Every structure is written in structure tokens, then in C-alpha cells.
PDB file of C-alpha atoms in Angstrom:
ATOM      1  CA  MET A   1     -11.427  20.878  -3.184  1.00 67.00           C
ATOM      2  CA  THR A   2     -14.866  19.668  -4.285  1.00 70.00           C
ATOM      3  CA  ASP A   3     -17.321  20.561  -1.541  1.00 69.00           C
ATOM      4  CA  LYS A   4     -18.557  17.627   0.485  1.00 75.00           C
ATOM      5  CA  MET A   5     -22.197  17.009  -0.387  1.00 80.00           C
ATOM      6  CA  ALA A   6     -24.994  15.762   1.837  1.00 87.00           C
ATOM      7  CA  LEU A   7     -25.295  12.200   0.572  1.00 93.00           C
ATOM      8  CA  SER A   8     -28.557  10.663  -0.565  1.00 93.00           C
ATOM      9  CA  ALA A   9     -29.609   7.373   1.015  1.00 94.00           C
ATOM     10  CA  ARG A  10     -28.509   5.557  -2.150  1.00 94.00           C
ATOM     11  CA  ALA A  11     -25.056   7.150  -2.107  1.00 95.00           C
ATOM     12  CA  LYS A  12     -24.613   6.391   1.614  1.00 95.00           C
ATOM     13  CA  LYS A  13     -25.494   2.737   1.013  1.00 94.00           C
ATOM     14  CA  LEU A  14     -23.063   2.494  -1.897  1.00 94.00           C
ATOM     15  CA  VAL A  15     -20.229   4.136   0.024  1.00 94.00           C
ATOM     16  CA  ALA A  16     -20.761   1.734   2.930  1.00 93.00           C
ATOM     17  CA  GLU A  17     -20.685  -1.247   0.564  1.00 91.00           C
ATOM     18  CA  ILE A  18     -17.556  -0.290  -1.348  1.00 93.00           C
ATOM     19  CA  THR A  19     -15.432   0.906   1.572  1.00 91.00           C
ATOM     20  CA  ASN A  20     -15.706  -2.203   3.757  1.00 83.00           C
ATOM     21  CA  GLY A  21     -12.130  -3.237   2.937  1.00 78.00           C
ATOM     22  CA  ASN A  22     -12.731  -6.378   0.878  1.00 81.00           C
ATOM     23  CA  LEU A  23     -13.526  -4.880  -2.501  1.00 85.00           C
ATOM     24  CA  LYS A  24     -11.526  -5.639  -5.647  1.00 90.00           C
ATOM     25  CA  LEU A  25     -11.265  -3.342  -8.665  1.00 91.00           C
ATOM     26  CA  GLY A  26     -13.185  -5.910 -10.708  1.00 93.00           C
ATOM     27  CA  ASP A  27     -16.084  -5.625  -8.244  1.00 91.00           C
ATOM     28  CA  LEU A  28     -16.066  -1.852  -8.707  1.00 94.00           C
ATOM     29  CA  ARG A  29     -16.211  -2.260 -12.475  1.00 95.00           C
ATOM     30  CA  LYS A  30     -19.135  -4.646 -12.129  1.00 95.00           C
ATOM     31  CA  ARG A  31     -20.941  -2.115  -9.944  1.00 94.00           C
ATOM     32  CA  GLY A  32     -20.212   0.613 -12.486  1.00 96.00           C
ATOM     33  CA  ASN A  33     -21.625  -1.552 -15.289  1.00 95.00           C
ATOM     34  CA  GLU A  34     -24.815  -2.062 -13.277  1.00 96.00           C
ATOM     35  CA  ILE A  35     -25.273   1.673 -12.652  1.00 96.00           C
ATOM     36  CA  LYS A  36     -24.099   2.684 -16.158  1.00 95.00           C
ATOM     37  CA  LYS A  37     -24.418   6.486 -16.084  1.00 96.00           C
ATOM     38  CA  ASP A  38     -25.556   8.629 -13.159  1.00 97.00           C
ATOM     39  CA  HIS A  39     -23.785  11.974 -13.006  1.00 97.00           C
ATOM     40  CA  GLY A  40     -25.536  13.174  -9.854  1.00 96.00           C
ATOM     41  CA  LEU A  41     -24.593  10.019  -7.977  1.00 97.00           C
ATOM     42  CA  ALA A  42     -21.050  10.254  -9.352  1.00 97.00           C
ATOM     43  CA  MET A  43     -20.684  13.786  -7.987  1.00 97.00           C
ATOM     44  CA  GLU A  44     -21.952  12.628  -4.586  1.00 97.00           C
ATOM     45  CA  LEU A  45     -19.437   9.769  -4.541  1.00 97.00           C
ATOM     46  CA  TRP A  46     -16.629  12.070  -5.652  1.00 97.00           C
ATOM     47  CA  SER A  47     -17.431  14.590  -2.934  1.00 96.00           C
ATOM     48  CA  THR A  48     -16.666  12.001  -0.211  1.00 96.00           C
ATOM     49  CA  GLY A  49     -12.949  12.381  -0.956  1.00 96.00           C
ATOM     50  CA  GLN A  50     -12.549   8.605  -0.589  1.00 96.00           C
ATOM     51  CA  TYR A  51     -10.615   6.480  -3.071  1.00 96.00           C
ATOM     52  CA  TYR A  52     -13.080   3.704  -3.945  1.00 96.00           C
ATOM     53  CA  PRO A  53     -16.117   5.989  -4.192  1.00 97.00           C
ATOM     54  CA  ARG A  54     -14.087   8.257  -6.459  1.00 97.00           C
ATOM     55  CA  LEU A  55     -12.983   5.338  -8.637  1.00 97.00           C
ATOM     56  CA  LEU A  56     -16.610   4.296  -9.028  1.00 97.00           C
ATOM     57  CA  ALA A  57     -17.488   7.889  -9.908  1.00 98.00           C
ATOM     58  CA  THR A  58     -15.040   7.776 -12.829  1.00 98.00           C
ATOM     59  CA  LEU A  59     -17.094   4.909 -14.252  1.00 98.00           C
ATOM     60  CA  ILE A  60     -20.522   6.568 -14.020  1.00 98.00           C
ATOM     61  CA  PHE A  61     -19.930  10.251 -14.783  1.00 98.00           C
ATOM     62  CA  ASP A  62     -21.846  11.590 -17.777  1.00 97.00           C
ATOM     63  CA  LYS A  63     -18.975  12.654 -20.058  1.00 97.00           C
ATOM     64  CA  LYS A  64     -21.236  15.239 -21.710  1.00 96.00           C
ATOM     65  CA  LEU A  65     -21.403  17.062 -18.372  1.00 97.00           C
ATOM     66  CA  LEU A  66     -17.644  17.116 -17.758  1.00 97.00           C
ATOM     67  CA  ALA A  67     -17.022  20.747 -18.632  1.00 96.00           C
ATOM     68  CA  GLU A  68     -13.469  22.088 -18.549  1.00 96.00           C
ATOM     69  CA  ASN A  69     -13.913  23.718 -15.132  1.00 96.00           C
ATOM     70  CA  VAL A  70     -15.267  20.439 -13.703  1.00 96.00           C
ATOM     71  CA  ILE A  71     -12.277  18.512 -15.058  1.00 97.00           C
ATOM     72  CA  ASP A  72      -9.891  21.106 -13.615  1.00 97.00           C
ATOM     73  CA  GLN A  73     -11.510  20.602 -10.202  1.00 97.00           C
ATOM     74  CA  LEU A  74     -11.374  16.798 -10.472  1.00 97.00           C
ATOM     75  CA  ALA A  75      -7.670  17.025 -11.347  1.00 97.00           C
ATOM     76  CA  SER A  76      -7.055  19.272  -8.364  1.00 97.00           C
ATOM     77  CA  ASP A  77      -8.900  16.825  -6.078  1.00 97.00           C
ATOM     78  CA  VAL A  78      -6.889  13.875  -7.383  1.00 97.00           C
ATOM     79  CA  LEU A  79      -3.667  15.515  -6.154  1.00 95.00           C
ATOM     80  CA  ARG A  80      -4.848  14.953  -2.568  1.00 95.00           C
ATOM     81  CA  HIS A  81      -4.378  11.196  -2.977  1.00 96.00           C
ATOM     82  CA  ASP A  82      -1.098   9.309  -2.681  1.00 95.00           C
ATOM     83  CA  ALA A  83       0.823   8.508  -5.880  1.00 93.00           C
ATOM     84  CA  GLU A  84      -0.662   5.073  -6.539  1.00 93.00           C
ATOM     85  CA  GLU A  85      -4.268   6.188  -5.986  1.00 96.00           C
ATOM     86  CA  ARG A  86      -3.667   9.402  -7.914  1.00 95.00           C
ATOM     87  CA  ASN A  87      -2.464   7.556 -11.005  1.00 93.00           C
ATOM     88  CA  GLN A  88      -5.292   5.006 -10.899  1.00 95.00           C
ATOM     89  CA  LEU A  89      -7.934   7.724 -10.584  1.00 97.00           C
ATOM     90  CA  ALA A  90      -6.431   9.752 -13.418  1.00 96.00           C
ATOM     91  CA  ASP A  91      -6.080   6.738 -15.709  1.00 93.00           C
ATOM     92  CA  TRP A  92      -9.650   5.506 -15.061  1.00 96.00           C
ATOM     93  CA  LEU A  93     -11.000   9.002 -15.688  1.00 97.00           C
ATOM     94  CA  LEU A  94      -9.141   9.067 -19.008  1.00 96.00           C
ATOM     95  CA  ALA A  95     -10.091   5.567 -20.149  1.00 94.00           C
ATOM     96  CA  ASN A  96     -13.741   5.619 -19.071  1.00 96.00           C
ATOM     97  CA  GLN A  97     -14.693   9.215 -19.820  1.00 97.00           C
ATOM     98  CA  LEU A  98     -12.251  11.623 -21.439  1.00 97.00           C
ATOM     99  CA  ALA A  99     -11.002   9.364 -24.248  1.00 94.00           C
ATOM    100  CA  LYS A 100     -14.566   8.487 -25.262  1.00 94.00           C
ATOM    101  CA  ASP A 101     -15.752  11.943 -26.287  1.00 95.00           C
ATOM    102  CA  LYS A 102     -14.469  13.886 -29.307  1.00 94.00           C
ATOM    103  CA  LYS A 103     -14.729  17.265 -27.579  1.00 96.00           C
ATOM    104  CA  LEU A 104     -12.857  15.990 -24.538  1.00 97.00           C
ATOM    105  CA  VAL A 105     -10.193  14.359 -26.722  1.00 95.00           C
ATOM    106  CA  SER A 106      -9.675  17.767 -28.361  1.00 96.00           C
ATOM    107  CA  LEU A 107      -9.332  19.258 -24.880  1.00 97.00           C
ATOM    108  CA  ILE A 108      -6.759  16.634 -23.820  1.00 97.00           C
ATOM    109  CA  ALA A 109      -4.632  17.686 -26.809  1.00 96.00           C
ATOM    110  CA  THR A 110      -4.217  21.150 -25.207  1.00 97.00           C
ATOM    111  CA  TRP A 111      -2.830  19.870 -21.883  1.00 98.00           C
ATOM    112  CA  GLU A 112       0.850  19.392 -22.699  1.00 97.00           C
ATOM    113  CA  LYS A 113       1.806  22.558 -20.785  1.00 96.00           C
ATOM    114  CA  ASN A 114      -1.145  22.638 -18.363  1.00 97.00           C
ATOM    115  CA  PRO A 115      -0.277  23.791 -14.807  1.00 96.00           C
ATOM    116  CA  SER A 116      -1.845  20.585 -13.431  1.00 97.00           C
ATOM    117  CA  PRO A 117       0.541  17.597 -13.340  1.00 96.00           C
ATOM    118  CA  ILE A 118      -2.514  15.329 -13.522  1.00 96.00           C
ATOM    119  CA  LEU A 119      -3.683  16.848 -16.798  1.00 97.00           C
ATOM    120  CA  ARG A 120      -0.144  16.821 -18.187  1.00 97.00           C
ATOM    121  CA  ARG A 121       0.119  13.128 -17.280  1.00 96.00           C
ATOM    122  CA  LEU A 122      -3.132  12.508 -19.130  1.00 97.00           C
ATOM    123  CA  PHE A 123      -1.870  14.373 -22.193  1.00 98.00           C
ATOM    124  CA  TRP A 124       1.143  12.063 -22.436  1.00 98.00           C
ATOM    125  CA  TYR A 125      -0.700   8.902 -21.502  1.00 96.00           C
ATOM    126  CA  HIS A 126      -3.352   9.653 -24.127  1.00 96.00           C
ATOM    127  CA  GLN A 127      -0.672  10.185 -26.776  1.00 96.00           C
ATOM    128  CA  ALA A 128       0.736   6.776 -25.808  1.00 95.00           C
ATOM    129  CA  ARG A 129      -2.740   5.218 -26.015  1.00 93.00           C
ATOM    130  CA  LEU A 130      -3.210   6.569 -29.529  1.00 93.00           C
ATOM    131  CA  ARG A 131      -0.260   4.398 -30.531  1.00 92.00           C
ATOM    132  CA  TRP A 132      -0.831   1.145 -28.643  1.00 84.00           C
ATOM    133  CA  THR A 133      -4.555   0.867 -29.336  1.00 80.00           C
ATOM    134  CA  GLY A 134      -3.792  -0.287 -32.874  1.00 72.00           C
ATOM    135  CA  GLN A 135      -4.507   2.924 -34.723  1.00 75.00           C
ATOM    136  CA  VAL A 136      -2.239   4.578 -37.263  1.00 80.00           C
ATOM    137  CA  PRO A 137      -0.013   6.802 -35.084  1.00 81.00           C
ATOM    138  CA  PRO A 138      -0.737  10.542 -35.270  1.00 87.00           C
ATOM    139  CA  ASP A 139       1.745  12.622 -37.244  1.00 92.00           C
ATOM    140  CA  ASN A 140       3.016  14.565 -34.232  1.00 96.00           C
ATOM    141  CA  SER A 141       5.718  12.144 -33.049  1.00 96.00           C
ATOM    142  CA  ALA A 142       8.670  14.320 -34.070  1.00 97.00           C
ATOM    143  CA  ASP A 143       7.222  17.270 -32.135  1.00 97.00           C
ATOM    144  CA  LEU A 144       6.492  15.067 -29.134  1.00 98.00           C
ATOM    145  CA  LEU A 145      10.063  13.794 -29.147  1.00 98.00           C
ATOM    146  CA  ASP A 146      11.358  17.373 -29.162  1.00 98.00           C
ATOM    147  CA  SER A 147       9.317  18.012 -26.011  1.00 98.00           C
ATOM    148  CA  LEU A 148      10.371  14.721 -24.428  1.00 98.00           C
ATOM    149  CA  GLU A 149      14.059  15.475 -25.004  1.00 97.00           C
ATOM    150  CA  ASN A 150      13.656  18.974 -23.544  1.00 97.00           C
ATOM    151  CA  ASP A 151      11.293  18.353 -20.627  1.00 97.00           C
ATOM    152  CA  MET A 152      11.244  14.729 -19.486  1.00 97.00           C
ATOM    153  CA  ALA A 153      14.303  14.898 -17.225  1.00 97.00           C
ATOM    154  CA  ASN A 154      12.708  17.509 -14.933  1.00 97.00           C
ATOM    155  CA  ALA A 155       9.040  16.474 -15.009  1.00 97.00           C
ATOM    156  CA  GLU A 156       7.128  15.446 -11.862  1.00 95.00           C
ATOM    157  CA  PRO A 157       7.282  11.672 -11.246  1.00 93.00           C
ATOM    158  CA  GLU A 158       3.752  10.904 -12.432  1.00 92.00           C
ATOM    159  CA  VAL A 159       4.189  13.057 -15.549  1.00 96.00           C
ATOM    160  CA  GLN A 160       7.668  11.665 -16.190  1.00 97.00           C
ATOM    161  CA  TRP A 161       6.362   8.084 -16.142  1.00 96.00           C
ATOM    162  CA  ALA A 162       3.680   8.905 -18.740  1.00 97.00           C
ATOM    163  CA  MET A 163       6.229  10.763 -20.906  1.00 98.00           C
ATOM    164  CA  ASN A 164       8.555   7.779 -20.737  1.00 98.00           C
ATOM    165  CA  PHE A 165       5.688   5.435 -21.592  1.00 97.00           C
ATOM    166  CA  CYS A 166       4.776   7.614 -24.574  1.00 97.00           C
ATOM    167  CA  ALA A 167       8.390   7.591 -25.798  1.00 98.00           C
ATOM    168  CA  GLY A 168       8.299   3.810 -25.492  1.00 97.00           C
ATOM    169  CA  GLN A 169       5.152   3.538 -27.588  1.00 97.00           C
ATOM    170  CA  ILE A 170       6.622   5.823 -30.259  1.00 97.00           C
ATOM    171  CA  GLY A 171       9.750   3.671 -30.339  1.00 97.00           C
ATOM    172  CA  ILE A 172       7.762   0.441 -30.576  1.00 96.00           C
ATOM    173  CA  HIS A 173       5.222   1.459 -33.201  1.00 95.00           C
ATOM    174  CA  GLU A 174       7.225   3.922 -35.326  1.00 95.00           C
ATOM    175  CA  PRO A 175      10.519   2.359 -36.448  1.00 95.00           C
ATOM    176  CA  GLN A 176      11.740   5.617 -37.980  1.00 97.00           C
ATOM    177  CA  PHE A 177      11.927   7.116 -34.452  1.00 97.00           C
ATOM    178  CA  ARG A 178      13.136   3.994 -32.638  1.00 97.00           C
ATOM    179  CA  SER A 179      16.828   4.837 -32.335  1.00 98.00           C
ATOM    180  CA  ARG A 180      15.976   8.372 -31.161  1.00 98.00           C
ATOM    181  CA  CYS A 181      13.755   6.962 -28.394  1.00 98.00           C
ATOM    182  CA  ILE A 182      16.417   4.464 -27.321  1.00 98.00           C
ATOM    183  CA  LYS A 183      19.061   7.220 -27.216  1.00 98.00           C
ATOM    184  CA  LEU A 184      16.741   9.333 -25.078  1.00 98.00           C
ATOM    185  CA  GLY A 185      16.393   6.452 -22.626  1.00 97.00           C
ATOM    186  CA  GLU A 186      20.146   5.891 -22.521  1.00 97.00           C
ATOM    187  CA  ALA A 187      20.856   9.601 -22.015  1.00 97.00           C
ATOM    188  CA  LEU A 188      18.406   9.992 -19.118  1.00 97.00           C
ATOM    189  CA  GLY A 189      18.864   6.542 -17.559  1.00 96.00           C
ATOM    190  CA  LEU A 190      15.356   6.692 -16.123  1.00 96.00           C
ATOM    191  CA  TYR A 191      14.214   3.434 -14.475  1.00 96.00           C
ATOM    192  CA  LYS A 192      17.505   1.736 -15.415  1.00 95.00           C
ATOM    193  CA  ASP A 193      17.878   0.198 -11.949  1.00 92.00           C
ATOM    194  CA  GLU A 194      14.175  -0.583 -11.509  1.00 91.00           C
ATOM    195  CA  ARG A 195      13.489  -4.157 -10.402  1.00 90.00           C
ATOM    196  CA  VAL A 196      10.484  -5.702 -12.103  1.00 88.00           C
ATOM    197  CA  ALA A 197       8.603  -8.920 -11.413  1.00 89.00           C
ATOM    198  CA  LYS A 198       9.125 -11.888 -13.711  1.00 85.00           C
ATOM    199  CA  ASN A 199       7.218 -11.536 -17.003  1.00 84.00           C
ATOM    200  CA  CYS A 200       6.824  -7.766 -16.459  1.00 87.00           C
ATOM    201  CA  THR A 201       8.363  -5.353 -18.972  1.00 91.00           C
ATOM    202  CA  PRO A 202      10.871  -2.877 -17.485  1.00 94.00           C
ATOM    203  CA  SER A 203      10.253   0.849 -17.936  1.00 96.00           C
ATOM    204  CA  TYR A 204      13.856   1.591 -18.954  1.00 97.00           C
ATOM    205  CA  LEU A 205      13.335   2.710 -22.555  1.00 97.00           C
ATOM    206  CA  PRO A 206      16.011   0.671 -24.368  1.00 97.00           C
ATOM    207  CA  GLU A 207      14.816  -2.554 -22.699  1.00 96.00           C
ATOM    208  CA  PHE A 208      11.127  -1.660 -22.905  1.00 96.00           C
ATOM    209  CA  ILE A 209      11.355  -1.010 -26.650  1.00 97.00           C
ATOM    210  CA  ARG A 210      13.565  -4.065 -27.359  1.00 96.00           C
ATOM    211  CA  ILE A 211      11.256  -6.479 -25.526  1.00 94.00           C
ATOM    212  CA  GLU A 212       8.015  -5.090 -26.941  1.00 94.00           C
ATOM    213  CA  VAL A 213       9.344  -4.983 -30.520  1.00 95.00           C
ATOM    214  CA  ALA A 214      10.543  -8.592 -30.210  1.00 94.00           C
ATOM    215  CA  LYS A 215       7.052  -9.672 -29.102  1.00 90.00           C
ATOM    216  CA  ARG A 216       5.613  -8.244 -32.320  1.00 88.00           C
ATOM    217  CA  GLU A 217       8.160  -9.743 -34.740  1.00 83.00           C
TER     218      GLU A 217
END
């Protein structure tokens, strides 16, 4: 675990402000926009082990200073949170830091078989992002589907969700693979009985793909 640091007066004040129980994620983003980039402060906030300070840290890290060993440690720390917090921290770290640097994007591409479930989740979620952010999909979809068909059934829950989401994005954006993705969903039956709120898209692949494709037609 990241060693707890002696906090500066500024970090103490920030932690007190953002852990008072009334903060919304939008407020955290606003605070991050005000600070912009402050890697030292981010490391102080991260070292507290607390959820909101760590979320704010993901917004203000200096991505140029996120060496591979630092990322490995962050991923290890994230596992100490419950599932919901864990996924939010991982996804904010990806969106605000890792996906914005070419070197880090190259590193993400090596995480498919990483021992860390957090880094494996980020591999799959990033592959999904490459498809739904409006770019031309990468040419690795057939290989990804081979891995999904072999490994998705037995993956850890947070990795499995990201794999399923990636399969959904392949099915939505690449018609030539659509039936293969739907068959995968039918074979595994993942999330088939999941109840979703009105106007929310279910995660069950056949339904997820059908609904999202219909929106785009």
C-alpha cells in the first residue's frame, strides 16, 4: 500500500473540505479544474487511502510522472476499496490520465494478461473506449473476440463487466462481428436477469447491442 504521507496544510484543508459528506462528483471535478495539475498534492491526497481524496488525485496527477511502477502501486491500492469505489477510481484514472498520454496508451495495450484485475479491467475498458469515442475501430477485434470467448466466463467481476462492455462496443460499431458478439452473450447469459432502471440500457449483450444499434439507425 502507498505509504501514508505527512500532509501539508493545503492537503489537510482539502481533505477536510471534500470528506464532509455533502460533496458531489461534479464538485470534485470543479475542484480538480481549479487545481489543474499538482502531482505532489495528488500523491498526498492518494496517500490518505480515502475515496474522495483519491478521486481528486486522479484529476490532478501529472501523467508524465506516472511511471509503470507508480501505476502498479495505484492499481494495488485501488483493490482496497469496495467494488463501486474501485471501478470509479480506475475509470477516472483511465479517462483523466492514462488515455491522454501516448506512452501510457501503449502501456495499457500490454495489460490484457496483467496479474492486476484493475489493469486488466482498464485494458478492456480502453479497448471499448476506442470504439465508442467515434474513432475508426482498431483492427484487433477478431483477436479480442478470441480472448473474450476463451476468458470472459471466468474473469473477476470487474474485469468481466469491462470485457462484456467491450464485446458490446465491437458488436455495435463493427457489423461484421455483430452476430459473433450476440452469440457470445447468449452462450454466457451474463447479466440476462439484471434489472435496469427505465431508460437505462441492459448489459446483457444481445439486448445491449440491439438497443444501441437501433439508436444509431
